[in-house]
JSON list of C-alpha atoms in Angstrom, two decimals:
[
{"chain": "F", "resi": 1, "resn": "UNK", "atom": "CA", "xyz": [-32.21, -29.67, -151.94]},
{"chain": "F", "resi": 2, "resn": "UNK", "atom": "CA", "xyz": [-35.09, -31.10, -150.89]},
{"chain": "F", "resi": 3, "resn": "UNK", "atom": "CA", "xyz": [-35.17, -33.54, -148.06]},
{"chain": "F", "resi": 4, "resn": "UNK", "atom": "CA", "xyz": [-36.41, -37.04, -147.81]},
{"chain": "F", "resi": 5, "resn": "UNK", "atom": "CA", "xyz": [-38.89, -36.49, -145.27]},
{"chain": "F", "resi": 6, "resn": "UNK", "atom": "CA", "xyz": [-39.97, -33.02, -147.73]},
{"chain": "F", "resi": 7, "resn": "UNK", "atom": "CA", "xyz": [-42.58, -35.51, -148.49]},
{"chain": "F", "resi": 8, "resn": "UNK", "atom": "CA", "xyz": [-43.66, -36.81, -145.58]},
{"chain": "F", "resi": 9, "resn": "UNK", "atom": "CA", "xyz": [-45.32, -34.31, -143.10]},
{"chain": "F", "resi": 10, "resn": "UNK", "atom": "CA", "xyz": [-45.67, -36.26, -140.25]},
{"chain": "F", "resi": 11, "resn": "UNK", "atom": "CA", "xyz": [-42.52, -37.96, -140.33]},
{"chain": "F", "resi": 12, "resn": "UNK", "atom": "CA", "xyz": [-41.87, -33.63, -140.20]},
{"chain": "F", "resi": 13, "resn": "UNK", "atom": "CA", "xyz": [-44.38, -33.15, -137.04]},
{"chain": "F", "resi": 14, "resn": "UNK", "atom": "CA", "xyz": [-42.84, -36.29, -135.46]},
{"chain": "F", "resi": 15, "resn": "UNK", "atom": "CA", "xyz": [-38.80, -35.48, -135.69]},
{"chain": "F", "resi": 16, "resn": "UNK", "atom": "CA", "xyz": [-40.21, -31.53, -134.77]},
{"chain": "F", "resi": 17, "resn": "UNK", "atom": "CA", "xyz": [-42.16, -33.02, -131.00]},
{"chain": "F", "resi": 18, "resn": "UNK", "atom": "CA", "xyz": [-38.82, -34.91, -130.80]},
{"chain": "F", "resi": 19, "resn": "UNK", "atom": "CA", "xyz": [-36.56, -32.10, -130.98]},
{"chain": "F", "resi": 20, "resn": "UNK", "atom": "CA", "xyz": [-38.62, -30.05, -128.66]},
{"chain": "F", "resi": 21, "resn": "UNK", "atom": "CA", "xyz": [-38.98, -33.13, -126.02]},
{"chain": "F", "resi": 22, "resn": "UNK", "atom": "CA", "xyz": [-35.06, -33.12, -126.17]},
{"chain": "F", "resi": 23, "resn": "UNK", "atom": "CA", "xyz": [-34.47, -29.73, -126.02]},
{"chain": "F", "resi": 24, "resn": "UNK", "atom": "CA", "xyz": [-37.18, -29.84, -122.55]},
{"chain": "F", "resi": 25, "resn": "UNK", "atom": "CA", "xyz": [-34.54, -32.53, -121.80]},
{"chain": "F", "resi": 26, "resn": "UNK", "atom": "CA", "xyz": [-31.47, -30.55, -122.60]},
{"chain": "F", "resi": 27, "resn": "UNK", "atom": "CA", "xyz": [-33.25, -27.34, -120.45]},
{"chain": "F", "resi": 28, "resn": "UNK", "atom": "CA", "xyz": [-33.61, -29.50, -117.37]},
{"chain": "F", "resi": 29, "resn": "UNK", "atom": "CA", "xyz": [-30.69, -30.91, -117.33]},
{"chain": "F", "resi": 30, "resn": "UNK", "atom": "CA", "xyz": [-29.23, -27.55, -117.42]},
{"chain": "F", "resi": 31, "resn": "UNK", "atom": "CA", "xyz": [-31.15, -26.22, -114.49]},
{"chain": "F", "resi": 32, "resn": "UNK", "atom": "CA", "xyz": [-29.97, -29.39, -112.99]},
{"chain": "F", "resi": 33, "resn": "UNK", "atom": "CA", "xyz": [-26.29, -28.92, -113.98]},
{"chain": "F", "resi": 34, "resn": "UNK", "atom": "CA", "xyz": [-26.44, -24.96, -112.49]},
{"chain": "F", "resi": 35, "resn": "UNK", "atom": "CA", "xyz": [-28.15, -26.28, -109.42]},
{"chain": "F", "resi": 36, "resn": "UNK", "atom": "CA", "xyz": [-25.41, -28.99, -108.50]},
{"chain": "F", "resi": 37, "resn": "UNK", "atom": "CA", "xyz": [-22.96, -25.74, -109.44]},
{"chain": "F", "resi": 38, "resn": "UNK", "atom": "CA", "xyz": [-24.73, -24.01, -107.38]},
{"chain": "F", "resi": 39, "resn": "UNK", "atom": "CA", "xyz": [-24.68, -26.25, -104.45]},
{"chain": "F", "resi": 40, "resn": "UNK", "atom": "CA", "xyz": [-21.34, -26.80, -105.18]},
{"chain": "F", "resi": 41, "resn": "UNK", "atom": "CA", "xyz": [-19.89, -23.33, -104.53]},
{"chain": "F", "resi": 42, "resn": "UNK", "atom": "CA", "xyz": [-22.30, -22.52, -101.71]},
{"chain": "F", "resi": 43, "resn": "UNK", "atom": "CA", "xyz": [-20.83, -25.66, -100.23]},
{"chain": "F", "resi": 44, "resn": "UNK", "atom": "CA", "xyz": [-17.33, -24.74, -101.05]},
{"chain": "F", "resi": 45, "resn": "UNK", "atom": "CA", "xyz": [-18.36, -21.25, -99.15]},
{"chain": "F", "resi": 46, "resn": "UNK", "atom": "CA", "xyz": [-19.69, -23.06, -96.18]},
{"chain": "F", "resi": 47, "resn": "UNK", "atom": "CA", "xyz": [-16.59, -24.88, -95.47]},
{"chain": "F", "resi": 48, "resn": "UNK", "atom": "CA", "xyz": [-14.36, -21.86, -96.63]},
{"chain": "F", "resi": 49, "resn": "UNK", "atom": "CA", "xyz": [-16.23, -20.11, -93.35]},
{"chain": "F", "resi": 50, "resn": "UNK", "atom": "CA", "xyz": [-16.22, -22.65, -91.39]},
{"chain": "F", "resi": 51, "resn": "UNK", "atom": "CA", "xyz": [-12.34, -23.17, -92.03]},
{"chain": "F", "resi": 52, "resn": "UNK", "atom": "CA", "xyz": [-12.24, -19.05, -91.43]},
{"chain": "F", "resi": 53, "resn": "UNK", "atom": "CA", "xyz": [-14.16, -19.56, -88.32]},
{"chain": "F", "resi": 54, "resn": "UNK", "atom": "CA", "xyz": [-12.33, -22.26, -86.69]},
{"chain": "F", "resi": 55, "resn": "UNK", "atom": "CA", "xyz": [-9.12, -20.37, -87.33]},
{"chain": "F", "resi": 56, "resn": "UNK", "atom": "CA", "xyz": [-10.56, -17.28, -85.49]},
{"chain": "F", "resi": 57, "resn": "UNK", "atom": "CA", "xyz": [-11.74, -19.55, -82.88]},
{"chain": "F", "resi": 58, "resn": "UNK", "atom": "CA", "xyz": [-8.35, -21.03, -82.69]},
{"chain": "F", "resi": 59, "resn": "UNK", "atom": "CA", "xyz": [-6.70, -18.44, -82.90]},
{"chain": "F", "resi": 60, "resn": "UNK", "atom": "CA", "xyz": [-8.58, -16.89, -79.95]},
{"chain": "F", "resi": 61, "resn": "UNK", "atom": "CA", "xyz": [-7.70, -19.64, -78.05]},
{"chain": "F", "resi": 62, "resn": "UNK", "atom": "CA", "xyz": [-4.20, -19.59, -78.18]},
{"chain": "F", "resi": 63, "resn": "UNK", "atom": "CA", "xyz": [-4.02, -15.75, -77.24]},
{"chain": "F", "resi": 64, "resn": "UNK", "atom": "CA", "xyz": [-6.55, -16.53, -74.16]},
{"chain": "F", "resi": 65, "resn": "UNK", "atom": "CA", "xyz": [-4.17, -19.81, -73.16]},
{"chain": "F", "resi": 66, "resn": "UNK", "atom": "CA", "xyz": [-1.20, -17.81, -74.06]},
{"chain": "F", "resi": 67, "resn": "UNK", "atom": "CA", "xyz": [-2.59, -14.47, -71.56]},
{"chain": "F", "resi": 68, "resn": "UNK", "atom": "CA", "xyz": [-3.31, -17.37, -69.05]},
{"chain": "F", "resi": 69, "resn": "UNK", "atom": "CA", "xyz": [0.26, -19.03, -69.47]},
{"chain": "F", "resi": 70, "resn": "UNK", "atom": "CA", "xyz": [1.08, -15.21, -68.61]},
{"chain": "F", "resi": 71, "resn": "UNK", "atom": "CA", "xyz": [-0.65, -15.43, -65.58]},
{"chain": "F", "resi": 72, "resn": "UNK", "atom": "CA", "xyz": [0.45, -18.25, -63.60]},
{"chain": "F", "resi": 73, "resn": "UNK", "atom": "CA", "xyz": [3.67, -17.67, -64.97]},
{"chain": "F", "resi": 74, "resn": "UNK", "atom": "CA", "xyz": [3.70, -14.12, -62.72]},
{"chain": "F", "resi": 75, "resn": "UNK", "atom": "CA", "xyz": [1.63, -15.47, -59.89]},
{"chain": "F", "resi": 76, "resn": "UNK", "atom": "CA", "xyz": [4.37, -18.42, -60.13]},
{"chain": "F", "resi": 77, "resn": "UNK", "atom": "CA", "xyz": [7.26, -15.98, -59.69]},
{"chain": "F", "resi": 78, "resn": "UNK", "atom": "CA", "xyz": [5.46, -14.03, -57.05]},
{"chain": "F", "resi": 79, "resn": "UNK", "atom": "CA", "xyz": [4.62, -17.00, -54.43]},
{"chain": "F", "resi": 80, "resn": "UNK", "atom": "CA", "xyz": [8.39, -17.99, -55.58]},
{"chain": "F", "resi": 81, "resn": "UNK", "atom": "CA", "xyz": [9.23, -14.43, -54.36]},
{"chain": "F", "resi": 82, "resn": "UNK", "atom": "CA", "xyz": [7.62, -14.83, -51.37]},
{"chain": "F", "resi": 83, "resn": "UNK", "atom": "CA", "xyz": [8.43, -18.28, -50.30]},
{"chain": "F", "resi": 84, "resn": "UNK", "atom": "CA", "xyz": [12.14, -17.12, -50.74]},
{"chain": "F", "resi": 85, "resn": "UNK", "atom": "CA", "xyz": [11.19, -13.95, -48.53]},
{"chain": "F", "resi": 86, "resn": "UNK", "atom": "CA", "xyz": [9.59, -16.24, -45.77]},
{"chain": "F", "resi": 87, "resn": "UNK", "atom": "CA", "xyz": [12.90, -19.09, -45.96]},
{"chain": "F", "resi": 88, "resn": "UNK", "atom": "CA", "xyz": [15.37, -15.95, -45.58]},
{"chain": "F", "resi": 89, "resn": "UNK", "atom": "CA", "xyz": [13.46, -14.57, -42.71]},
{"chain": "F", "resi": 90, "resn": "UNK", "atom": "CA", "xyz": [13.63, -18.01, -40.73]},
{"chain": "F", "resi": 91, "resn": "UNK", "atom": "CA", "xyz": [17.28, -18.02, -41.64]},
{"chain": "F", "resi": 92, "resn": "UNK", "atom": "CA", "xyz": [18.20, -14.84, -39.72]},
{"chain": "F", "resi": 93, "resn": "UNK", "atom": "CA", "xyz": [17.31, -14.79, -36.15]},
{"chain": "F", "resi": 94, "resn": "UNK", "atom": "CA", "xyz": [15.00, -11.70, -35.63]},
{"chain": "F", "resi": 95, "resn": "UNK", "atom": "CA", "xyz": [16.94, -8.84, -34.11]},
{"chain": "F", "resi": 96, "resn": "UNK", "atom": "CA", "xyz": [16.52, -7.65, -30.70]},
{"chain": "F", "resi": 97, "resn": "UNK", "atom": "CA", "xyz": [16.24, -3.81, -30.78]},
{"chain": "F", "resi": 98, "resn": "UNK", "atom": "CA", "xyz": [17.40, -1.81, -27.68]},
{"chain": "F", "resi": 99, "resn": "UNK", "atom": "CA", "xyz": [14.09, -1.35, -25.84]},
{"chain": "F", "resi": 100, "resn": "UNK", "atom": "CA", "xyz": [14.00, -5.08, -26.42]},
{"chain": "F", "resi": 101, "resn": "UNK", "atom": "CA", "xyz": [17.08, -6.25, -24.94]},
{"chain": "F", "resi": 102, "resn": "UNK", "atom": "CA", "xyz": [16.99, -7.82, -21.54]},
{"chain": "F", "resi": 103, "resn": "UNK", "atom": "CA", "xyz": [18.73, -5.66, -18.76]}
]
């Protein structure tokens, strides 16, 4: 079946540098298209490490706060300790041993 335009050639060359201009069009868009993808996932990457990375960080620390909380907790219990020591030797009169005792 022969086409209308069959007869015409340049009506043939013009539709053909029309179909190639579009299909440069339809290529760049592409590129375009895979470089916002692109972008896209490398940016959903980014904050997927920077999410891992503030968890780690986090993470970290709690354990150095919680080691800390450790710490003064003991050295708490250990000047409680002592301060009880030092109140139950004020308490009790200090002994007189034999050599001490008056004559």
């Amino acid at each position: 079946m022969p086409s209308d335009h069959d007869d015409h050639p340049e009506c043939n060359k013009e539709l053909v540098k029309q179909i190639k201009v579009q299909e440069k069009i339809i290529g760049q868009l592409k590129e375009r298209i895979n470089l916002l993808e692109t972008i896209n996932t490398q940016k959903s990457l980014g904050d997927e490490i920077a999410v891992t990375f503030y968890c780690l960080v986090l993470g970290e620390l709690t354990r150095i706060l919680k080691n800390k909380e450790d710490e003064i907790r003991e050295k708490d219990e250990q000047l409680t300790a002592a301060l009880k020591l030092i109140d139950s030797r004020k308490e009790t009169p200090p002994q007189l041993h034999d050599d001490d005792q008056l004559d």
